[in-house]
PDB file of C-alpha atoms in Angstrom:
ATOM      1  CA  UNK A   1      82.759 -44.077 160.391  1.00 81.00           C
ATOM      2  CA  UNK A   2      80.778 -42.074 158.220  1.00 96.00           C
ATOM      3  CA  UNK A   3      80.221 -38.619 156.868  1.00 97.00           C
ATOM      4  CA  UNK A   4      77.162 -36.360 156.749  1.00 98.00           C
ATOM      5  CA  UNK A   5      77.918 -33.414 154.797  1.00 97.00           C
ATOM      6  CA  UNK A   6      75.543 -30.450 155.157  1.00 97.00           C
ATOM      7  CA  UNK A   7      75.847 -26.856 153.612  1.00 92.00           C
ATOM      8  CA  UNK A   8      79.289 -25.842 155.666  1.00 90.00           C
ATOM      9  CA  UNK A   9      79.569 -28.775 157.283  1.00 96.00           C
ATOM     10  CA  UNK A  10      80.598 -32.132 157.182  1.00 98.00           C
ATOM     11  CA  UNK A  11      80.174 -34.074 160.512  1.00 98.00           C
ATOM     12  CA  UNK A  12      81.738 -37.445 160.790  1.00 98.00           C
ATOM     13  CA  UNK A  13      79.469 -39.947 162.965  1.00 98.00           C
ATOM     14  CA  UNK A  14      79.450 -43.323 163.607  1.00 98.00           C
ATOM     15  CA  UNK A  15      76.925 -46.100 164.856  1.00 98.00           C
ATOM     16  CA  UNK A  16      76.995 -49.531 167.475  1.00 98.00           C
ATOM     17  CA  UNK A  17      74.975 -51.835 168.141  1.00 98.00           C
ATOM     18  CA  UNK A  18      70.994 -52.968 167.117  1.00 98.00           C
ATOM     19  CA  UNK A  19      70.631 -50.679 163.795  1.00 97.00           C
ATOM     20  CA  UNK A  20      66.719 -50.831 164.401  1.00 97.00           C
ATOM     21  CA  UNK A  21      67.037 -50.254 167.967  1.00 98.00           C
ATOM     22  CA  UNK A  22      66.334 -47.459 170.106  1.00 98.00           C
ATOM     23  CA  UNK A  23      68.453 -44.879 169.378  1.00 98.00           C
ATOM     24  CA  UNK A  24      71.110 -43.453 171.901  1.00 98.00           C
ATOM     25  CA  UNK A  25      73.438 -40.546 171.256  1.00 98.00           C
ATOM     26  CA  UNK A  26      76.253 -39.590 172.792  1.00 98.00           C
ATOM     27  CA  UNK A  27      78.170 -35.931 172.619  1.00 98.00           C
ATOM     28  CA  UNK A  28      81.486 -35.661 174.098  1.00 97.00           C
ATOM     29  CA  UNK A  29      83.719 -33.414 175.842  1.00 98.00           C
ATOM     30  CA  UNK A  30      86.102 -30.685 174.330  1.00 98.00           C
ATOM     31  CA  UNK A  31      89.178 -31.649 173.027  1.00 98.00           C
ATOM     32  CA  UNK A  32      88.000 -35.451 172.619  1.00 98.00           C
ATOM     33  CA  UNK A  33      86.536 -37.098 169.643  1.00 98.00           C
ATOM     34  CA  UNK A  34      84.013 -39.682 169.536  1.00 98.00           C
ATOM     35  CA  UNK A  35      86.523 -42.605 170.626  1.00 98.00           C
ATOM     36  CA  UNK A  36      85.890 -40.862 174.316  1.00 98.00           C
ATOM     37  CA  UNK A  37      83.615 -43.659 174.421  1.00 98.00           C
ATOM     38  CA  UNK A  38      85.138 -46.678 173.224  1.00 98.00           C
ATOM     39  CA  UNK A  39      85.265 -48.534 176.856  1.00 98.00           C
ATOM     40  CA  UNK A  40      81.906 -47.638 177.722  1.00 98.00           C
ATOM     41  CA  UNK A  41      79.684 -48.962 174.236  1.00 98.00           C
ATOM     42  CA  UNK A  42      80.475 -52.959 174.870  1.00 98.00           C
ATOM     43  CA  UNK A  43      79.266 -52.347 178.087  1.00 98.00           C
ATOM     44  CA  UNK A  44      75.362 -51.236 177.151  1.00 98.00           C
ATOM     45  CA  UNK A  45      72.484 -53.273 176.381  1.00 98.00           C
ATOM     46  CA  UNK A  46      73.217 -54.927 172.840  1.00 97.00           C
ATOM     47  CA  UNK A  47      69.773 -54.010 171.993  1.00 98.00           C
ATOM     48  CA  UNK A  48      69.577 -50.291 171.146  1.00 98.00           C
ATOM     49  CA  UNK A  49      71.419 -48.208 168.321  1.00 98.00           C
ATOM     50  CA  UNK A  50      74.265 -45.880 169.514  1.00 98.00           C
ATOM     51  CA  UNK A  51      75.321 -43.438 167.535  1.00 98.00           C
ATOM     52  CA  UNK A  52      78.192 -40.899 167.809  1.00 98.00           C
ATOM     53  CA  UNK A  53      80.171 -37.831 166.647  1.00 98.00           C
ATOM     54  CA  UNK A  54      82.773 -35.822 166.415  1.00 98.00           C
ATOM     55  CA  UNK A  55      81.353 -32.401 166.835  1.00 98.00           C
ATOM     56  CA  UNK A  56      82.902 -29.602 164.423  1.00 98.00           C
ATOM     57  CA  UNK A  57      86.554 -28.398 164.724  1.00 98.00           C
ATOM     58  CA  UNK A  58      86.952 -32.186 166.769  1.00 98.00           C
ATOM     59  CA  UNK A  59      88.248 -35.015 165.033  1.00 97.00           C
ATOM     60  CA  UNK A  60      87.428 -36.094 161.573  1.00 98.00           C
ATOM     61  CA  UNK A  61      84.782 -33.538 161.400  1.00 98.00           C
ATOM     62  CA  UNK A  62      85.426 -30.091 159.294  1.00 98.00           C
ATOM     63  CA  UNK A  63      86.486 -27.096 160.861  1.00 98.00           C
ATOM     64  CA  UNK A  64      84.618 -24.214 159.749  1.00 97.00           C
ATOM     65  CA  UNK A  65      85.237 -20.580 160.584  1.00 96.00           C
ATOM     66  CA  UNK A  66      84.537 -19.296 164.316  1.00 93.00           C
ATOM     67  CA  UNK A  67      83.623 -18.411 166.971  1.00 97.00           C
ATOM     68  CA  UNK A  68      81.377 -21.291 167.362  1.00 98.00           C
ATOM     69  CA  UNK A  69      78.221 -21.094 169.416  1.00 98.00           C
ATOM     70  CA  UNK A  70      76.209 -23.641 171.666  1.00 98.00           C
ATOM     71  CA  UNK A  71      72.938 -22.805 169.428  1.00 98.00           C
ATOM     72  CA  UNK A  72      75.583 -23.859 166.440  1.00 98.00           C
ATOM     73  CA  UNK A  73      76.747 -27.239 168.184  1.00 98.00           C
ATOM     74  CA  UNK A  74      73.025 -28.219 169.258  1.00 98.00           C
ATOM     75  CA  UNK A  75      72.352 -27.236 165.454  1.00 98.00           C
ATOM     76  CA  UNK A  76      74.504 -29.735 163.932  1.00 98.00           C
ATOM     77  CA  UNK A  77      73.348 -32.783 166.342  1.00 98.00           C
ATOM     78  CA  UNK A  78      69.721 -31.886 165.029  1.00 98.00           C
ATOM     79  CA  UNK A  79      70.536 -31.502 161.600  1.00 98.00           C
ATOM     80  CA  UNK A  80      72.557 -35.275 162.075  1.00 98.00           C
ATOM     81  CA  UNK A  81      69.773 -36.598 163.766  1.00 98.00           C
ATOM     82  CA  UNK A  82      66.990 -35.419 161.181  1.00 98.00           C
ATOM     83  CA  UNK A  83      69.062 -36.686 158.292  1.00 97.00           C
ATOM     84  CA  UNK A  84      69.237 -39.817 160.444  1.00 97.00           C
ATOM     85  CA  UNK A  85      65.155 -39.775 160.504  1.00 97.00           C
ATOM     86  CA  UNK A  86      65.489 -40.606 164.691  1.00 97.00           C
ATOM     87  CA  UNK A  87      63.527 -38.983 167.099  1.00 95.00           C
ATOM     88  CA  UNK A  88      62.606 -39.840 170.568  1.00 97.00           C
ATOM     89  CA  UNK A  89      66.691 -40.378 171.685  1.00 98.00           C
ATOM     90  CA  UNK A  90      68.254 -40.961 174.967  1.00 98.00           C
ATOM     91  CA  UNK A  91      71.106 -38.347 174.949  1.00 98.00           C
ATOM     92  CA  UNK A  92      74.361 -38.523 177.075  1.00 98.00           C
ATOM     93  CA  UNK A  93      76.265 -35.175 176.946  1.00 98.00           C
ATOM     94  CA  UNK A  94      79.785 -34.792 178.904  1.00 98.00           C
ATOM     95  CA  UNK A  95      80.966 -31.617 179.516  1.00 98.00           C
ATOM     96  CA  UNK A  96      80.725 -29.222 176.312  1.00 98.00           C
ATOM     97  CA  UNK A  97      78.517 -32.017 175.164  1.00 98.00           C
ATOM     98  CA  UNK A  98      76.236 -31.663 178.696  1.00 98.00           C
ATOM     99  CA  UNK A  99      75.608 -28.177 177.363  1.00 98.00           C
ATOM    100  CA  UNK A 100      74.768 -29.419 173.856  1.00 98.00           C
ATOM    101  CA  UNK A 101      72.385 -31.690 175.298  1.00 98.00           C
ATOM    102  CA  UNK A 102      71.113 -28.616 177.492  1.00 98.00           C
ATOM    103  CA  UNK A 103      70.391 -26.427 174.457  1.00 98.00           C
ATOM    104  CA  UNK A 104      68.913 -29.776 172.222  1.00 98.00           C
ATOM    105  CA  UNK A 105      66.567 -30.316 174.605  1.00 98.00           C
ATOM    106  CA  UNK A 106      65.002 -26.838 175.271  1.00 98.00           C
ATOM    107  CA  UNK A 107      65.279 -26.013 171.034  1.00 98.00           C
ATOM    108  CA  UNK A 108      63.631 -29.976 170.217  1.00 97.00           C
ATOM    109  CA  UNK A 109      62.281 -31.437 172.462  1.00 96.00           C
ATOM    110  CA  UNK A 110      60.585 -33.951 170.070  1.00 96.00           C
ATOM    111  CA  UNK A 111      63.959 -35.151 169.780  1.00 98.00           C
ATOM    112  CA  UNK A 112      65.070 -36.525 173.033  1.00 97.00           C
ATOM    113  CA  UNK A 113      62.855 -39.191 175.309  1.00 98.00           C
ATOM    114  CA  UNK A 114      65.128 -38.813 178.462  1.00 98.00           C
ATOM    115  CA  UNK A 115      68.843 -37.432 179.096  1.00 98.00           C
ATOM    116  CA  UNK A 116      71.869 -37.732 181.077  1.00 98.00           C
ATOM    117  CA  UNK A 117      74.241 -34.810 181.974  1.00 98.00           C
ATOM    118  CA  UNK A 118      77.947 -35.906 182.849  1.00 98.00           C
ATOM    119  CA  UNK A 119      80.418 -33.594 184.030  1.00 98.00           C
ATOM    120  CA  UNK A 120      78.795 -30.357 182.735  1.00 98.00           C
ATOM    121  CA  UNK A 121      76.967 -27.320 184.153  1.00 98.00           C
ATOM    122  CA  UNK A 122      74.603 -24.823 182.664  1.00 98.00           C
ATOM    123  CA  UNK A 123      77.294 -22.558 182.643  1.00 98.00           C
ATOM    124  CA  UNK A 124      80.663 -23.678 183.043  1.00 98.00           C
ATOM    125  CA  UNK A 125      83.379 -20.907 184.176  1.00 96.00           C
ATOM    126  CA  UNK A 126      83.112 -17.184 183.197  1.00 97.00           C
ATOM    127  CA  UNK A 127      83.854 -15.418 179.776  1.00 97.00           C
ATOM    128  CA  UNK A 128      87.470 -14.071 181.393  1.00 97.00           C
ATOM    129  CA  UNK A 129      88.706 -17.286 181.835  1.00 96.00           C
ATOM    130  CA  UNK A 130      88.033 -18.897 178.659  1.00 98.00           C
ATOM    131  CA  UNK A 131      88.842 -15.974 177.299  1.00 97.00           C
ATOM    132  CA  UNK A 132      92.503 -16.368 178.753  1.00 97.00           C
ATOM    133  CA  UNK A 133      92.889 -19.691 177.876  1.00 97.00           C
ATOM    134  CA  UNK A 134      92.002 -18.854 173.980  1.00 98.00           C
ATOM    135  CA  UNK A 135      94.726 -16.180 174.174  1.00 97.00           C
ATOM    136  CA  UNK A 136      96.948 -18.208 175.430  1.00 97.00           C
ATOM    137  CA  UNK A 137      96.768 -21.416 172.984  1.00 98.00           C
ATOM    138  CA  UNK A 138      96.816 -18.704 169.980  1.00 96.00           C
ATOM    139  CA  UNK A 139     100.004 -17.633 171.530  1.00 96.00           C
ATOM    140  CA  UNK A 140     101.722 -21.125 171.822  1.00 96.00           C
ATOM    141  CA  UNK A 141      99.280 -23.654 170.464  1.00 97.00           C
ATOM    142  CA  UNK A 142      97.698 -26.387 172.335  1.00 97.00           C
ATOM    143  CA  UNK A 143     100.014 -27.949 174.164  1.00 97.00           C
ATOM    144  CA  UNK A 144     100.460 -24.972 176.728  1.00 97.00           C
ATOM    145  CA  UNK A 145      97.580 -26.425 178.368  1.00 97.00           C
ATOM    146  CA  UNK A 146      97.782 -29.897 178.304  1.00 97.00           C
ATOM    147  CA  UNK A 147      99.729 -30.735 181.297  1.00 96.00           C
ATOM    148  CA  UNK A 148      96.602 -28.557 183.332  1.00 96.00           C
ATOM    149  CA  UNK A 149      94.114 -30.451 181.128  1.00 97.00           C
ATOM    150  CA  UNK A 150      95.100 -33.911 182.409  1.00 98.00           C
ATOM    151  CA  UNK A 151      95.124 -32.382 186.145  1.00 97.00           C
ATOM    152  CA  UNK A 152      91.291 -31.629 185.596  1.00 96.00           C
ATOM    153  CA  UNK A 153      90.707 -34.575 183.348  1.00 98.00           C
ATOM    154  CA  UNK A 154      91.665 -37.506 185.360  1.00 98.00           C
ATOM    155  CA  UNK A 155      92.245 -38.416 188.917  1.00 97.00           C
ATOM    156  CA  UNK A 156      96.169 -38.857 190.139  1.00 96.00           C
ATOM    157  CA  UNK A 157      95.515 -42.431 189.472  1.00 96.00           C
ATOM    158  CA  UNK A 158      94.938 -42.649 186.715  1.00 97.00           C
ATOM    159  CA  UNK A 159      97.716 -40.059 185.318  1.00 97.00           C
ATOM    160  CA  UNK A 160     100.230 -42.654 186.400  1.00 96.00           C
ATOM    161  CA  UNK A 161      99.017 -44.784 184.136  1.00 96.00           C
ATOM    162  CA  UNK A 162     100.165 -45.076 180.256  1.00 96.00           C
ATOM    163  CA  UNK A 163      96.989 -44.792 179.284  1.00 96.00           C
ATOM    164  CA  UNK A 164      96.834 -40.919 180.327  1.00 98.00           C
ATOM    165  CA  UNK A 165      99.252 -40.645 177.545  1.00 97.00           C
ATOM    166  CA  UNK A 166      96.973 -41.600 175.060  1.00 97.00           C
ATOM    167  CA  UNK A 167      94.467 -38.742 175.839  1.00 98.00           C
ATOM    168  CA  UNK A 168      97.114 -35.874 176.018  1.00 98.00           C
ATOM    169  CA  UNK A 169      98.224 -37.223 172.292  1.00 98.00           C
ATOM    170  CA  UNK A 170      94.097 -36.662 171.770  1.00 98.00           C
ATOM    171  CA  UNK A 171      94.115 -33.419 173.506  1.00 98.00           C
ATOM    172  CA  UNK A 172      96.998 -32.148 171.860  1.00 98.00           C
ATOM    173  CA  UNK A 173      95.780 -32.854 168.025  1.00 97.00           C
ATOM    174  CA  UNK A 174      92.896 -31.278 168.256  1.00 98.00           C
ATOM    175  CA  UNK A 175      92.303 -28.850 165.797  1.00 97.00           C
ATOM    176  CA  UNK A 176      93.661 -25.486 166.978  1.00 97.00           C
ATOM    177  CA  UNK A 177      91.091 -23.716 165.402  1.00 97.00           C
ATOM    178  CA  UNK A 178      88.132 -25.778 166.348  1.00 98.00           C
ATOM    179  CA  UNK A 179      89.456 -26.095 170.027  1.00 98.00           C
ATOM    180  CA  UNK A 180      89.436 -22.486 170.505  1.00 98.00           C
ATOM    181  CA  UNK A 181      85.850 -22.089 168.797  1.00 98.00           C
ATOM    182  CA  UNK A 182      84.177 -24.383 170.878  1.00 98.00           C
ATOM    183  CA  UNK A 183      85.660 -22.499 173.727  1.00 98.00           C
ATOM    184  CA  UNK A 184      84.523 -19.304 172.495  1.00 98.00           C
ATOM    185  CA  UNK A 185      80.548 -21.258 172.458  1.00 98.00           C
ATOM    186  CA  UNK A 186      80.995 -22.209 176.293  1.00 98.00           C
ATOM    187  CA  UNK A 187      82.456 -19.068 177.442  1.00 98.00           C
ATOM    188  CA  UNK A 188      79.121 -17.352 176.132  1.00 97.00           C
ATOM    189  CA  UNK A 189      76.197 -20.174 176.920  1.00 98.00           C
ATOM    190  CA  UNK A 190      74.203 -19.147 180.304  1.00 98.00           C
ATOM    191  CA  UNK A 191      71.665 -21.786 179.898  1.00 98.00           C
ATOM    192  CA  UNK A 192      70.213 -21.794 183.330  1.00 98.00           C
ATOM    193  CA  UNK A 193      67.224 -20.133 182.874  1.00 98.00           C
ATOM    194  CA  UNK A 194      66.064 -22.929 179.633  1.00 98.00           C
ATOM    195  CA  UNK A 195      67.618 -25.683 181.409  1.00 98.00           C
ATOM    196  CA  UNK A 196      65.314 -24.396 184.576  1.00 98.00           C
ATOM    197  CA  UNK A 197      62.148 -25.333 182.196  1.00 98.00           C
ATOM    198  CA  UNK A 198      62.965 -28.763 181.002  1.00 98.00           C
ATOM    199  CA  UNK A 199      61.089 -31.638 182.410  1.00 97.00           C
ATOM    200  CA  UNK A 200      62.394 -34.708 180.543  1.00 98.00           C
ATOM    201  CA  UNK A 201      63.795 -37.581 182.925  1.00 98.00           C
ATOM    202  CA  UNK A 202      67.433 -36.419 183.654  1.00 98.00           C
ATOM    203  CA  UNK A 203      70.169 -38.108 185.359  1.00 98.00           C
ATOM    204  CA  UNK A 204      73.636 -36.354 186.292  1.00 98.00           C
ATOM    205  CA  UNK A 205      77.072 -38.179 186.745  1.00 98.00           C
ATOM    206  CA  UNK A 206      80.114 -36.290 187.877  1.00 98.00           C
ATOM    207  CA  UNK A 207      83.864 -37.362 188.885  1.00 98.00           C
ATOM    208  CA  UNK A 208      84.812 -36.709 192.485  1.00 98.00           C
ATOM    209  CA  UNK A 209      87.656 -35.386 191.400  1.00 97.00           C
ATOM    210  CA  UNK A 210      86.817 -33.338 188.586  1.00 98.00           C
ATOM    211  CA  UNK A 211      88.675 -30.118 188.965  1.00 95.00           C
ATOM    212  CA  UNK A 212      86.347 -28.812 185.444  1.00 96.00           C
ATOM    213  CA  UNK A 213      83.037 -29.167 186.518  1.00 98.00           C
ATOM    214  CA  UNK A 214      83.263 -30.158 190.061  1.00 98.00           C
ATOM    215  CA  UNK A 215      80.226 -32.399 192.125  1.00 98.00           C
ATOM    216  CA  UNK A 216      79.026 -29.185 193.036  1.00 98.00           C
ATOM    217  CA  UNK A 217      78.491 -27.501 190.362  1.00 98.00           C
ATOM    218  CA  UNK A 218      77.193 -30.281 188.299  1.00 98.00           C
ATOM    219  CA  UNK A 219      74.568 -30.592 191.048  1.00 98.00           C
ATOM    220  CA  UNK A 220      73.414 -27.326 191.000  1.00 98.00           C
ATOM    221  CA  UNK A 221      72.066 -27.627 187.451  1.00 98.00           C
ATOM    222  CA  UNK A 222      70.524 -31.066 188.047  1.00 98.00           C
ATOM    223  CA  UNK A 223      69.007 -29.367 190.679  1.00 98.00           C
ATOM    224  CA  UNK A 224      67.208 -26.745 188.171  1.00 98.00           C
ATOM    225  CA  UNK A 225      65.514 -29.808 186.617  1.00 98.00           C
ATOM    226  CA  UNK A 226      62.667 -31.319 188.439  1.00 96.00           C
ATOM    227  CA  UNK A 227      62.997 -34.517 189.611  1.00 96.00           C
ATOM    228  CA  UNK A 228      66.414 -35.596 188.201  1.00 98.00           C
ATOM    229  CA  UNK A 229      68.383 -37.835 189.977  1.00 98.00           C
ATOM    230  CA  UNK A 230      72.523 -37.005 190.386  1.00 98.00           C
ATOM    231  CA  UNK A 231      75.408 -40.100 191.380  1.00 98.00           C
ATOM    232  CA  UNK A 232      79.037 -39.262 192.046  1.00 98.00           C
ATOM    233  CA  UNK A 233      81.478 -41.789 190.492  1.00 98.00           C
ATOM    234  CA  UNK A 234      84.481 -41.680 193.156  1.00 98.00           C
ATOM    235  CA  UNK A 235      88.020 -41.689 192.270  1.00 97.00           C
ATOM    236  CA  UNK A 236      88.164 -40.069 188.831  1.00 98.00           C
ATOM    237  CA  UNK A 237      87.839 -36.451 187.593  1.00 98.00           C
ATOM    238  CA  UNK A 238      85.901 -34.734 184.135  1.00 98.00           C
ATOM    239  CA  UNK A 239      85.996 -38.369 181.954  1.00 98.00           C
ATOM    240  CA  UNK A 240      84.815 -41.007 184.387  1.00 98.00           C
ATOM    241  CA  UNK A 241      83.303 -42.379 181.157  1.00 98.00           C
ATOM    242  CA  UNK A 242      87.586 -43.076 180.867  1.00 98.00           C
ATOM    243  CA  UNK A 243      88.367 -44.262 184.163  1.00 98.00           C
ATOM    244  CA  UNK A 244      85.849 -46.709 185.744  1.00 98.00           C
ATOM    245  CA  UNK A 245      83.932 -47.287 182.137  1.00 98.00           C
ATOM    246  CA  UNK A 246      82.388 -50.243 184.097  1.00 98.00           C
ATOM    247  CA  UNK A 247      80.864 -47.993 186.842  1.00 98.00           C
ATOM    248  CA  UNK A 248      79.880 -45.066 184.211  1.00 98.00           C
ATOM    249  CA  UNK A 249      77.878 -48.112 181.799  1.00 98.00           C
ATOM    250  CA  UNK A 250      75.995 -49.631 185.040  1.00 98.00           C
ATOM    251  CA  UNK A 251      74.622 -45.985 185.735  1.00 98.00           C
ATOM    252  CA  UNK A 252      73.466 -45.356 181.954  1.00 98.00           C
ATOM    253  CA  UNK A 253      72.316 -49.040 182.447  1.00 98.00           C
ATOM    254  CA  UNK A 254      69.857 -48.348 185.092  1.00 98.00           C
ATOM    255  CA  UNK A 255      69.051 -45.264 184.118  1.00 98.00           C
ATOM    256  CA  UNK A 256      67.783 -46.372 180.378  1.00 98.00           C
ATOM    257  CA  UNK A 257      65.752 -48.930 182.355  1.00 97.00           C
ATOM    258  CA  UNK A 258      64.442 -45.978 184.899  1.00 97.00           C
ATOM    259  CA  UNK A 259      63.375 -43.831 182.594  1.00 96.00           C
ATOM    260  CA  UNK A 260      60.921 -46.431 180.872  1.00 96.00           C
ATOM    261  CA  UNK A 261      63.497 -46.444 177.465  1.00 97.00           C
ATOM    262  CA  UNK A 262      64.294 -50.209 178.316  1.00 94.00           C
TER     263      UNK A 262
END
């Protein structure tokens, strides 16, 4: 782990694999930090440079003031990456992080060879209900809406596992704070209209049981972007990268090779 500190921010980031490889970057879902994709990493070609982070108010990461927007977010991946002196990245974005990767894209586009969209939308829910579900966790903290964040999360199987436990404990230590800020950016980011003009190679993964962003509605933005391709991973929910890591590296795996960055 390390830390890049900027003006009002300092991001922690970490990186796998091939240090002069091609570099991959990965932006995860809200209320998760960079460990979302622990499973999936040994599972990639040992050849190319991964890098993660935990994006502000998420893990070791500093929590500045909010509301936080998507602009914001997609800010601090570019700043990271230029510090990082990488260009040209394949970008995997799940859920809050699909939108980052959204936003990235359209803002730099000298950044980012090809993309993947997991469990995300253009715009995910309306303003009134993340607006409800910020009142409510600065009423009685985060762990009102745990329980309902595992429903969404994961598929029944896998929430009879011990292993769900692990990612409520996650959930549940998130920063208040930053948790509600990021909430604030997604409740306000209508990308459809830039995500409409993108033309980078694009794949979309979703969980057949996602109850966040369900099949459906993941599809309709892949849809926006000319020929992307879209795969549903059966039998899990919003973090398939969780459940079936296996089935969630093979896609990337073919997808890096589809897309000419392999």
């Amino acid at each position: 782990m390390q830390i890049a500190q900027f003006d009002n921010l300092a991001l922690n980031w970490q990186q796998d694999g091939n240090p002069e490889g091609r570099p991959v970057v990965f932006a995860n879902s809200l209320g998760t930090d960079f460990r979302l994709w622990d499973a999936v990493l040994p599972l990639l070609p040992t050849s190319l440079r991964y890098i993660r982070m935990d994006k502000r108010g998420h893990g070791l990461s500093s929590v500045p003031d909010g509301p936080y927007s998507i602009d914001d977010l997609a800010g601090d991946v570019a700043q990271l990456l230029d510090r990082l002196d990488v260009k040209d990245v394949f970008f995997v974005g799940l859920s809050i992080g699909g939108l980052i990767a959204q936003k990235l894209t359209y803002t730099r586009p000298d950044l980012c060879h090809s993309m993947v969209l997991s469990n995300t939308a253009a715009k995910i829910g309306t303003p009134d209900l993340w607006n409800t579900r910020i009142d409510a966790i600065n009423e009685g903290g985060i762990e009102v809406i745990s329980e309902p964040t595992m429903e969404r999360w994961f598929a029944p199987e896998f929430r009879a596992t011990p292993d769900c436990l692990a990612w409520k404990h996650m959930l549940e230590r998130t920063h208040t704070q930053g948790y509600v800020s990021c909430c604030a950016a997604i409740a306000n980011a209508d990308l459809r209209e830039e995500t409409a003009s993108l033309t980078l190679p694009t794949y979309g993964i979703c969980g057949s049981d996602d109850r966040a962003t369900p099949p459906e509605l993941t599809k309709s933005t892949l849809d926006l972007i000319a020929g992307s391709q879209f795969h549903i991973i059966d039998g899990t929910g919003h973090l398939p990268c969780v459940e079936k890591p296996q089935d969630y590296a093979a896609l990337i795996t073919k997808f890096l090779k589809e897309s000419g960055f392999v």
